[in-house]
PDB file of C-alpha atoms in Angstrom:
ATOM      1  CA  MET A   1     120.251  79.677  44.107  1.00 52.00           C
ATOM      2  CA  ALA A   2     120.368  75.852  43.858  1.00 65.00           C
ATOM      3  CA  GLU A   3     123.044  73.817  45.591  1.00 75.00           C
ATOM      4  CA  PRO A   4     124.917  73.074  42.249  1.00 77.00           C
ATOM      5  CA  ASP A   5     125.011  76.810  41.648  1.00 85.00           C
ATOM      6  CA  VAL A   6     126.572  77.388  45.060  1.00 89.00           C
ATOM      7  CA  VAL A   7     129.236  74.862  44.444  1.00 91.00           C
ATOM      8  CA  ASP A   8     129.899  76.376  41.013  1.00 90.00           C
ATOM      9  CA  ALA A   9     130.269  79.837  42.417  1.00 90.00           C
ATOM     10  CA  LEU A  10     132.602  78.595  45.204  1.00 91.00           C
ATOM     11  CA  THR A  11     134.835  76.780  42.754  1.00 90.00           C
ATOM     12  CA  ALA A  12     134.962  79.875  40.564  1.00 88.00           C
ATOM     13  CA  LEU A  13     136.261  81.799  43.654  1.00 88.00           C
ATOM     14  CA  GLY A  14     139.066  79.243  44.001  1.00 89.00           C
ATOM     15  CA  PHE A  15     137.649  76.769  46.429  1.00 92.00           C
ATOM     16  CA  SER A  16     138.134  73.084  45.441  1.00 93.00           C
ATOM     17  CA  LEU A  17     135.124  70.945  44.297  1.00 94.00           C
ATOM     18  CA  ASN A  18     135.229  68.953  47.595  1.00 95.00           C
ATOM     19  CA  GLU A  19     135.253  72.274  49.589  1.00 94.00           C
ATOM     20  CA  GLY A  20     132.359  73.653  47.625  1.00 93.00           C
ATOM     21  CA  ARG A  21     130.309  70.480  48.140  1.00 94.00           C
ATOM     22  CA  ALA A  22     131.058  70.434  51.806  1.00 95.00           C
ATOM     23  CA  TYR A  23     130.102  74.076  52.418  1.00 94.00           C
ATOM     24  CA  ALA A  24     126.900  73.557  50.394  1.00 93.00           C
ATOM     25  CA  ALA A  25     126.094  70.455  52.561  1.00 94.00           C
ATOM     26  CA  LEU A  26     126.732  72.327  55.799  1.00 94.00           C
ATOM     27  CA  LEU A  27     124.646  75.188  54.534  1.00 91.00           C
ATOM     28  CA  ARG A  28     121.688  72.969  53.682  1.00 91.00           C
ATOM     29  CA  TRP A  29     121.660  70.467  56.628  1.00 92.00           C
ATOM     30  CA  GLY A  30     123.349  72.545  59.486  1.00 92.00           C
ATOM     31  CA  PRO A  31     125.766  71.268  61.923  1.00 93.00           C
ATOM     32  CA  GLN A  32     127.199  67.815  60.967  1.00 94.00           C
ATOM     33  CA  THR A  33     130.000  65.514  61.531  1.00 94.00           C
ATOM     34  CA  GLY A  34     132.638  64.906  58.989  1.00 94.00           C
ATOM     35  CA  TYR A  35     131.113  61.485  58.140  1.00 93.00           C
ATOM     36  CA  GLU A  36     127.712  63.007  57.617  1.00 95.00           C
ATOM     37  CA  VAL A  37     129.062  65.770  55.395  1.00 94.00           C
ATOM     38  CA  GLY A  38     130.865  63.184  53.374  1.00 94.00           C
ATOM     39  CA  GLN A  39     127.752  61.126  52.889  1.00 93.00           C
ATOM     40  CA  ARG A  40     125.514  64.009  51.945  1.00 93.00           C
ATOM     41  CA  ALA A  41     128.097  65.967  49.840  1.00 92.00           C
ATOM     42  CA  GLN A  42     129.379  62.926  48.133  1.00 92.00           C
ATOM     43  CA  VAL A  43     132.915  63.661  49.202  1.00 93.00           C
ATOM     44  CA  PRO A  44     135.228  60.746  49.817  1.00 92.00           C
ATOM     45  CA  ARG A  45     135.807  59.929  53.540  1.00 89.00           C
ATOM     46  CA  SER A  46     139.465  60.240  52.889  1.00 90.00           C
ATOM     47  CA  ALA A  47     139.157  63.837  51.711  1.00 94.00           C
ATOM     48  CA  VAL A  48     136.186  65.147  53.652  1.00 94.00           C
ATOM     49  CA  TYR A  49     138.128  66.202  56.826  1.00 94.00           C
ATOM     50  CA  GLY A  50     140.762  67.909  54.727  1.00 95.00           C
ATOM     51  CA  ALA A  51     138.140  69.840  52.968  1.00 95.00           C
ATOM     52  CA  LEU A  52     136.337  70.766  56.258  1.00 95.00           C
ATOM     53  CA  ARG A  53     139.593  71.891  57.892  1.00 94.00           C
ATOM     54  CA  ARG A  54     140.277  74.202  54.912  1.00 92.00           C
ATOM     55  CA  LEU A  55     136.938  75.613  55.080  1.00 94.00           C
ATOM     56  CA  VAL A  56     137.469  76.359  58.753  1.00 93.00           C
ATOM     57  CA  ALA A  57     140.906  77.914  57.940  1.00 91.00           C
ATOM     58  CA  VAL A  58     139.512  80.428  55.607  1.00 90.00           C
ATOM     59  CA  GLY A  59     136.508  81.325  57.733  1.00 91.00           C
ATOM     60  CA  ALA A  60     133.919  79.509  55.529  1.00 92.00           C
ATOM     61  CA  ALA A  61     132.912  76.933  58.413  1.00 93.00           C
ATOM     62  CA  ARG A  62     133.373  76.669  62.007  1.00 94.00           C
ATOM     63  CA  SER A  63     134.303  73.674  64.193  1.00 92.00           C
ATOM     64  CA  ILE A  64     132.270  72.739  67.233  1.00 91.00           C
ATOM     65  CA  ALA A  65     134.270  70.939  69.784  1.00 88.00           C
ATOM     66  CA  GLY A  66     132.882  67.615  70.972  1.00 87.00           C
ATOM     67  CA  THR A  67     132.979  63.942  70.448  1.00 89.00           C
ATOM     68  CA  PRO A  68     132.443  63.511  67.686  1.00 90.00           C
ATOM     69  CA  GLU A  69     133.588  67.046  66.308  1.00 92.00           C
ATOM     70  CA  ARG A  70     130.912  68.698  64.297  1.00 93.00           C
ATOM     71  CA  PHE A  71     131.106  71.550  61.706  1.00 95.00           C
ATOM     72  CA  VAL A  72     128.711  74.324  60.810  1.00 94.00           C
ATOM     73  CA  ALA A  73     128.754  76.799  57.763  1.00 93.00           C
ATOM     74  CA  ALA A  74     129.633  80.229  58.388  1.00 91.00           C
ATOM     75  CA  PRO A  75     126.622  82.504  57.521  1.00 91.00           C
ATOM     76  CA  PRO A  76     126.722  83.395  53.867  1.00 91.00           C
ATOM     77  CA  GLU A  77     126.786  87.220  54.576  1.00 92.00           C
ATOM     78  CA  THR A  78     129.910  86.643  56.762  1.00 90.00           C
ATOM     79  CA  LEU A  79     131.676  84.530  54.153  1.00 90.00           C
ATOM     80  CA  LEU A  80     130.852  87.050  51.386  1.00 91.00           C
ATOM     81  CA  ALA A  81     132.238  89.886  53.486  1.00 91.00           C
ATOM     82  CA  LEU A  82     135.433  87.897  54.085  1.00 89.00           C
ATOM     83  CA  LEU A  83     135.782  87.094  50.587  1.00 89.00           C
ATOM     84  CA  ARG A  84     135.281  90.706  49.431  1.00 90.00           C
ATOM     85  CA  LYS A  85     137.828  92.064  51.988  1.00 89.00           C
ATOM     86  CA  ARG A  86     140.559  89.535  50.912  1.00 87.00           C
ATOM     87  CA  PHE A  87     139.926  90.114  47.306  1.00 87.00           C
ATOM     88  CA  ASP A  88     140.153  93.952  47.682  1.00 89.00           C
ATOM     89  CA  GLY A  89     143.308  93.501  49.722  1.00 88.00           C
ATOM     90  CA  GLN A  90     144.911  91.217  47.171  1.00 87.00           C
ATOM     91  CA  ALA A  91     143.827  93.495  44.343  1.00 86.00           C
ATOM     92  CA  GLU A  92     145.425  96.495  46.102  1.00 87.00           C
ATOM     93  CA  ALA A  93     148.580  94.432  46.768  1.00 87.00           C
ATOM     94  CA  LEU A  94     148.656  93.599  42.936  1.00 84.00           C
ATOM     95  CA  GLU A  95     148.061  97.165  41.879  1.00 82.00           C
ATOM     96  CA  GLY A  96     151.039  98.243  44.126  1.00 83.00           C
ATOM     97  CA  ALA A  97     153.263  95.471  42.832  1.00 82.00           C
ATOM     98  CA  ILE A  98     152.450  96.485  39.167  1.00 77.00           C
ATOM     99  CA  ALA A  99     153.061 100.100  39.866  1.00 78.00           C
ATOM    100  CA  GLY A 100     156.452  99.286  41.203  1.00 79.00           C
ATOM    101  CA  LEU A 101     157.474  97.504  37.919  1.00 77.00           C
ATOM    102  CA  ASP A 102     159.346  99.661  35.446  1.00 69.00           C
ATOM    103  CA  VAL A 103     157.578  98.402  32.396  1.00 66.00           C
ATOM    104  CA  SER A 104     155.716  99.794  29.398  1.00 65.00           C
ATOM    105  CA  LEU A 105     153.187  97.437  27.910  1.00 63.00           C
ATOM    106  CA  GLU A 106     152.472  97.394  24.191  1.00 65.00           C
ATOM    107  CA  VAL A 107     148.657  97.179  23.765  1.00 62.00           C
ATOM    108  CA  PRO A 108     147.628  95.452  20.484  1.00 71.00           C
ATOM    109  CA  ASP A 109     145.183  97.255  18.257  1.00 84.00           C
ATOM    110  CA  ALA A 110     142.924  94.124  18.182  1.00 88.00           C
ATOM    111  CA  PHE A 111     142.622  91.044  20.194  1.00 90.00           C
ATOM    112  CA  SER A 112     140.031  88.334  20.642  1.00 92.00           C
ATOM    113  CA  VAL A 113     138.215  86.622  23.524  1.00 93.00           C
ATOM    114  CA  ARG A 114     136.329  83.256  23.720  1.00 94.00           C
ATOM    115  CA  GLY A 115     133.284  82.214  25.580  1.00 94.00           C
ATOM    116  CA  TYR A 116     129.965  83.882  26.093  1.00 95.00           C
ATOM    117  CA  GLU A 117     130.863  85.400  29.580  1.00 93.00           C
ATOM    118  CA  ARG A 118     134.157  86.972  28.299  1.00 94.00           C
ATOM    119  CA  VAL A 119     132.347  88.406  25.342  1.00 95.00           C
ATOM    120  CA  MET A 120     129.671  90.074  27.525  1.00 96.00           C
ATOM    121  CA  GLU A 121     132.432  91.234  29.979  1.00 95.00           C
ATOM    122  CA  GLU A 122     134.230  92.975  27.094  1.00 95.00           C
ATOM    123  CA  ALA A 123     131.021  94.620  25.846  1.00 97.00           C
ATOM    124  CA  GLU A 124     130.213  95.899  29.266  1.00 97.00           C
ATOM    125  CA  ARG A 125     133.648  97.312  29.533  1.00 95.00           C
ATOM    126  CA  LEU A 126     133.389  99.199  26.353  1.00 97.00           C
ATOM    127  CA  VAL A 127     129.945 100.516  27.334  1.00 98.00           C
ATOM    128  CA  ARG A 128     131.092 101.547  30.909  1.00 96.00           C
ATOM    129  CA  THR A 129     134.238 103.414  29.552  1.00 95.00           C
ATOM    130  CA  ALA A 130     132.546 105.224  26.644  1.00 97.00           C
ATOM    131  CA  GLU A 131     133.085 108.992  27.006  1.00 96.00           C
ATOM    132  CA  THR A 132     130.978 110.509  24.174  1.00 96.00           C
ATOM    133  CA  ASN A 133     128.829 108.081  22.274  1.00 96.00           C
ATOM    134  CA  LEU A 134     127.805 104.365  21.775  1.00 97.00           C
ATOM    135  CA  LEU A 135     126.336 102.636  18.777  1.00 97.00           C
ATOM    136  CA  ILE A 136     125.123  99.199  19.450  1.00 98.00           C
ATOM    137  CA  THR A 137     123.386  96.498  17.486  1.00 98.00           C
ATOM    138  CA  GLY A 138     122.210  93.310  19.131  1.00 97.00           C
ATOM    139  CA  TRP A 139     119.444  91.177  20.623  1.00 97.00           C
ATOM    140  CA  PRO A 140     117.276  91.980  23.610  1.00 97.00           C
ATOM    141  CA  ARG A 141     118.760  89.196  25.714  1.00 97.00           C
ATOM    142  CA  GLU A 142     122.287  90.568  25.537  1.00 98.00           C
ATOM    143  CA  LEU A 143     121.165  94.276  25.616  1.00 98.00           C
ATOM    144  CA  THR A 144     119.221  93.403  28.878  1.00 97.00           C
ATOM    145  CA  MET A 145     122.482  92.231  30.378  1.00 97.00           C
ATOM    146  CA  LEU A 146     124.084  95.654  29.577  1.00 97.00           C
ATOM    147  CA  VAL A 147     121.206  97.872  31.038  1.00 97.00           C
ATOM    148  CA  GLY A 148     123.294  98.712  34.210  1.00 96.00           C
ATOM    149  CA  ALA A 149     126.356  99.778  32.198  1.00 96.00           C
ATOM    150  CA  LEU A 150     124.147 101.641  29.662  1.00 97.00           C
ATOM    151  CA  GLY A 151     122.386 103.557  32.504  1.00 97.00           C
ATOM    152  CA  GLU A 152     125.662 104.672  34.014  1.00 96.00           C
ATOM    153  CA  SER A 153     126.977 105.877  30.604  1.00 97.00           C
ATOM    154  CA  ALA A 154     123.534 107.652  29.967  1.00 96.00           C
ATOM    155  CA  ARG A 155     123.784 109.453  33.300  1.00 97.00           C
ATOM    156  CA  ARG A 156     127.351 110.706  32.235  1.00 96.00           C
ATOM    157  CA  GLY A 157     125.809 112.234  29.140  1.00 96.00           C
ATOM    158  CA  VAL A 158     126.958 109.558  26.710  1.00 96.00           C
ATOM    159  CA  ALA A 159     124.704 109.626  23.486  1.00 95.00           C
ATOM    160  CA  ILE A 160     123.496 106.039  23.011  1.00 96.00           C
ATOM    161  CA  VAL A 161     121.840 104.692  19.777  1.00 96.00           C
ATOM    162  CA  ILE A 162     120.700 100.954  19.745  1.00 96.00           C
ATOM    163  CA  PHE A 163     119.487  99.071  16.693  1.00 96.00           C
ATOM    164  CA  SER A 164     117.803  95.640  16.835  1.00 96.00           C
ATOM    165  CA  HIS A 165     115.396  93.595  14.725  1.00 96.00           C
ATOM    166  CA  SER A 166     113.765  92.471  17.850  1.00 96.00           C
ATOM    167  CA  ALA A 167     111.367  94.359  20.186  1.00 95.00           C
ATOM    168  CA  LEU A 168     113.404  96.228  22.851  1.00 95.00           C
ATOM    169  CA  SER A 169     112.331  96.804  26.455  1.00 95.00           C
ATOM    170  CA  PRO A 170     111.886 100.569  27.364  1.00 95.00           C
ATOM    171  CA  GLU A 171     114.057  99.645  30.321  1.00 96.00           C
ATOM    172  CA  ILE A 172     117.094  99.597  28.004  1.00 96.00           C
ATOM    173  CA  PRO A 173     118.627 103.145  28.035  1.00 97.00           C
ATOM    174  CA  GLY A 174     119.309 104.832  24.747  1.00 96.00           C
ATOM    175  CA  THR A 175     117.499 105.977  21.517  1.00 95.00           C
ATOM    176  CA  HIS A 176     115.987 102.787  20.052  1.00 96.00           C
ATOM    177  CA  PHE A 177     115.572 101.725  16.467  1.00 96.00           C
ATOM    178  CA  SER A 178     113.885  98.403  16.225  1.00 96.00           C
ATOM    179  CA  TYR A 179     111.673  96.424  13.826  1.00 95.00           C
ATOM    180  CA  GLY A 180     109.702  95.233  16.848  1.00 95.00           C
ATOM    181  CA  LEU A 181     109.976  91.484  15.959  1.00 94.00           C
ATOM    182  CA  GLU A 182     109.615  88.588  18.255  1.00 95.00           C
ATOM    183  CA  GLU A 183     113.016  87.502  19.454  1.00 94.00           C
ATOM    184  CA  ARG A 184     112.110  83.704  19.460  1.00 93.00           C
ATOM    185  CA  ALA A 185     110.774  83.962  16.017  1.00 94.00           C
ATOM    186  CA  LEU A 186     113.932  85.480  14.810  1.00 93.00           C
ATOM    187  CA  GLU A 187     116.051  82.850  16.559  1.00 93.00           C
ATOM    188  CA  ASP A 188     114.582  80.184  14.086  1.00 93.00           C
ATOM    189  CA  PHE A 189     116.940  81.504  11.334  1.00 93.00           C
ATOM    190  CA  TRP A 190     119.312  84.117  12.740  1.00 94.00           C
ATOM    191  CA  LYS A 191     122.085  83.733  15.353  1.00 96.00           C
ATOM    192  CA  HIS A 192     122.743  86.138  18.244  1.00 97.00           C
ATOM    193  CA  ARG A 193     125.481  88.736  17.324  1.00 97.00           C
ATOM    194  CA  LEU A 194     126.529  91.859  19.124  1.00 98.00           C
ATOM    195  CA  VAL A 195     128.264  94.915  17.892  1.00 98.00           C
ATOM    196  CA  VAL A 196     129.403  97.710  20.091  1.00 98.00           C
ATOM    197  CA  VAL A 197     131.162 100.913  18.810  1.00 98.00           C
ATOM    198  CA  SER A 198     132.474 103.232  21.512  1.00 97.00           C
ATOM    199  CA  ASP A 199     133.554 106.882  20.875  1.00 96.00           C
ATOM    200  CA  ASP A 200     134.137 106.193  17.180  1.00 94.00           C
ATOM    201  CA  ARG A 201     137.267 104.281  17.903  1.00 94.00           C
ATOM    202  CA  ARG A 202     136.772 101.154  19.980  1.00 95.00           C
ATOM    203  CA  THR A 203     134.713  98.121  18.495  1.00 97.00           C
ATOM    204  CA  LEU A 204     133.499  94.759  19.570  1.00 97.00           C
ATOM    205  CA  ILE A 205     132.133  92.452  17.016  1.00 98.00           C
ATOM    206  CA  GLY A 206     130.966  89.014  18.578  1.00 97.00           C
ATOM    207  CA  ALA A 207     128.948  85.924  18.504  1.00 97.00           C
ATOM    208  CA  THR A 208     126.643  85.606  21.505  1.00 97.00           C
ATOM    209  CA  GLU A 209     124.992  82.247  21.284  1.00 96.00           C
ATOM    210  CA  ARG A 210     125.624  81.499  24.954  1.00 94.00           C
ATOM    211  CA  ALA A 211     128.106  78.900  23.946  1.00 92.00           C
ATOM    212  CA  PRO A 212     131.794  78.140  24.871  1.00 90.00           C
ATOM    213  CA  SER A 213     132.523  78.690  21.198  1.00 94.00           C
ATOM    214  CA  ASP A 214     131.367  82.232  21.121  1.00 95.00           C
ATOM    215  CA  ASN A 215     134.027  84.681  20.242  1.00 95.00           C
ATOM    216  CA  ALA A 216     134.534  88.340  19.768  1.00 95.00           C
ATOM    217  CA  VAL A 217     137.150  90.623  18.265  1.00 94.00           C
ATOM    218  CA  ILE A 218     137.879  93.807  20.075  1.00 95.00           C
ATOM    219  CA  SER A 219     139.541  96.499  18.089  1.00 94.00           C
ATOM    220  CA  GLU A 220     140.932 100.008  18.607  1.00 92.00           C
ATOM    221  CA  THR A 221     141.272 100.620  14.883  1.00 92.00           C
ATOM    222  CA  ALA A 222     139.398 103.600  13.753  1.00 91.00           C
ATOM    223  CA  ALA A 223     138.759 102.126  10.318  1.00 93.00           C
ATOM    224  CA  ILE A 224     137.018  99.140  11.782  1.00 94.00           C
ATOM    225  CA  ALA A 225     134.907 101.395  13.916  1.00 95.00           C
ATOM    226  CA  GLU A 226     133.942 103.399  10.951  1.00 93.00           C
ATOM    227  CA  ILE A 227     132.913 100.286   8.925  1.00 94.00           C
ATOM    228  CA  ALA A 228     130.715  98.952  11.917  1.00 96.00           C
ATOM    229  CA  THR A 229     129.200 102.513  12.356  1.00 94.00           C
ATOM    230  CA  SER A 230     128.304 102.618   8.661  1.00 92.00           C
ATOM    231  CA  GLN A 231     126.667  99.174   8.831  1.00 94.00           C
ATOM    232  CA  ILE A 232     124.527 100.258  11.885  1.00 95.00           C
ATOM    233  CA  ALA A 233     123.662 103.524  10.001  1.00 92.00           C
ATOM    234  CA  LEU A 234     122.513 101.492   7.055  1.00 92.00           C
ATOM    235  CA  ASP A 235     120.308  99.296   9.177  1.00 94.00           C
ATOM    236  CA  VAL A 236     118.759 102.328  10.790  1.00 93.00           C
ATOM    237  CA  THR A 237     118.290 103.973   7.371  1.00 91.00           C
ATOM    238  CA  LEU A 238     116.524 100.961   5.862  1.00 92.00           C
ATOM    239  CA  LEU A 239     114.164 100.759   8.867  1.00 93.00           C
ATOM    240  CA  ALA A 240     113.450 104.404   8.687  1.00 92.00           C
ATOM    241  CA  GLN A 241     112.691 104.215   4.965  1.00 91.00           C
ATOM    242  CA  ARG A 242     110.123 101.587   5.549  1.00 92.00           C
ATOM    243  CA  HIS A 243     108.255 103.820   7.932  1.00 93.00           C
ATOM    244  CA  HIS A 244     108.979 107.089   6.151  1.00 92.00           C
ATOM    245  CA  TRP A 245     110.881 108.530   9.113  1.00 91.00           C
ATOM    246  CA  ASP A 246     113.346 111.269   8.575  1.00 90.00           C
ATOM    247  CA  THR A 247     116.895 110.079   9.736  1.00 86.00           C
ATOM    248  CA  ARG A 248     118.830 113.265   8.944  1.00 84.00           C
ATOM    249  CA  ALA A 249     119.381 114.298  12.637  1.00 86.00           C
ATOM    250  CA  THR A 250     120.098 110.813  13.725  1.00 86.00           C
ATOM    251  CA  MET A 251     122.663 110.307  10.770  1.00 86.00           C
ATOM    252  CA  ALA A 252     124.246 113.709  11.503  1.00 84.00           C
ATOM    253  CA  ALA A 253     124.929 112.415  15.106  1.00 83.00           C
ATOM    254  CA  MET A 254     126.247 109.083  14.048  1.00 85.00           C
ATOM    255  CA  LEU A 255     128.298 110.095  10.968  1.00 83.00           C
ATOM    256  CA  GLY A 256     129.166 113.729  11.587  1.00 77.00           C
ATOM    257  CA  ASP A 257     129.933 115.939   8.570  1.00 70.00           C
ATOM    258  CA  ARG A 258     130.307 112.925   6.268  1.00 69.00           C
ATOM    259  CA  VAL A 259     126.491 113.068   5.856  1.00 63.00           C
ATOM    260  CA  GLY A 260     126.472 116.536   4.543  1.00 60.00           C
ATOM    261  CA  ARG A 261     129.314 116.062   2.278  1.00 66.00           C
ATOM    262  CA  LEU A 262     127.877 112.804   0.674  1.00 60.00           C
ATOM    263  CA  ASP A 263     124.531 114.666   0.268  1.00 63.00           C
ATOM    264  CA  THR A 264     126.360 117.347  -1.665  1.00 70.00           C
ATOM    265  CA  LEU A 265     127.962 114.811  -3.910  1.00 65.00           C
ATOM    266  CA  LEU A 266     124.761 112.999  -4.513  1.00 63.00           C
ATOM    267  CA  GLY A 267     123.091 116.327  -5.512  1.00 70.00           C
ATOM    268  CA  ARG A 268     125.288 116.542  -8.504  1.00 77.00           C
ATOM    269  CA  GLY A 269     123.149 114.006 -10.266  1.00 76.00           C
ATOM    270  CA  GLU A 270     125.683 111.500 -11.464  1.00 77.00           C
ATOM    271  CA  LYS A 271     124.290 108.369 -13.077  1.00 78.00           C
ATOM    272  CA  ALA A 272     123.773 105.527 -10.735  1.00 74.00           C
ATOM    273  CA  GLU A 273     124.148 101.742 -11.441  1.00 76.00           C
ATOM    274  CA  LEU A 274     121.514  99.441 -10.146  1.00 71.00           C
ATOM    275  CA  GLY A 275     122.172  95.753 -10.950  1.00 72.00           C
ATOM    276  CA  VAL A 276     123.921  96.383 -14.238  1.00 76.00           C
ATOM    277  CA  ARG A 277     125.918  93.371 -15.302  1.00 77.00           C
ATOM    278  CA  HIS A 278     129.280  93.734 -16.965  1.00 79.00           C
ATOM    279  CA  ASP A 279     131.031  90.984 -18.872  1.00 79.00           C
ATOM    280  CA  PRO A 280     134.312  92.216 -20.205  1.00 86.00           C
ATOM    281  CA  ARG A 281     135.765  90.148 -22.987  1.00 75.00           C
TER     282      ARG A 281
END
């Protein structure tokens, strides 16, 4: 991990920018005086000692007595262990505090999230909490990010069907339906999108362009799940027709008894309309 990545990760955990820069400098150059840290980390002299003292206070750095006083970074594994322990303790305290509240939350049927990371977090949540089945359509880049969660669900017996226009890695758990096209070639004219349907009830439909403007809608409305499922079923059917592949078993698993009932109606021989224009006067 590069030095800027270390700083970004620390600030995401609640450290200030100056503290993150100071820790990264100590990690890279070893024991230093406050003046040296300020010079190398580009932290103002007026702020560097405050940042170092706070790092020492939380266990991220250690003070070496002497004239002048020097500072050294705590080993990364030590810092990570401390942070995990504190986070777990704070999470348990929050859990206890919430349990003590006599409240009943109203959860909306649908809500939205913004930003690529949040979209992928919600997608992973739907995958991990699936109980019976998952239907997913997306791009290899995003599906690869869900491999761990998909693997856990597959081991729990969740049936997984994945559709993509791009070639999919065999490392992605589930039953694949793919045109096998090159992802980069498709990116020239199609945008990254992701659809996840979990247990025929919960749905995520989102943009996954790796941009802050990415957003997704997460719904627990059965009708939305049904519409998304029908679209994925249509994509699979069109692919299968191109290759003369029998989809009956797959459609039965995806759509249940709706398939048989529709086949019965279609068997009556009613007249279909194909591109017939109507112009009422």
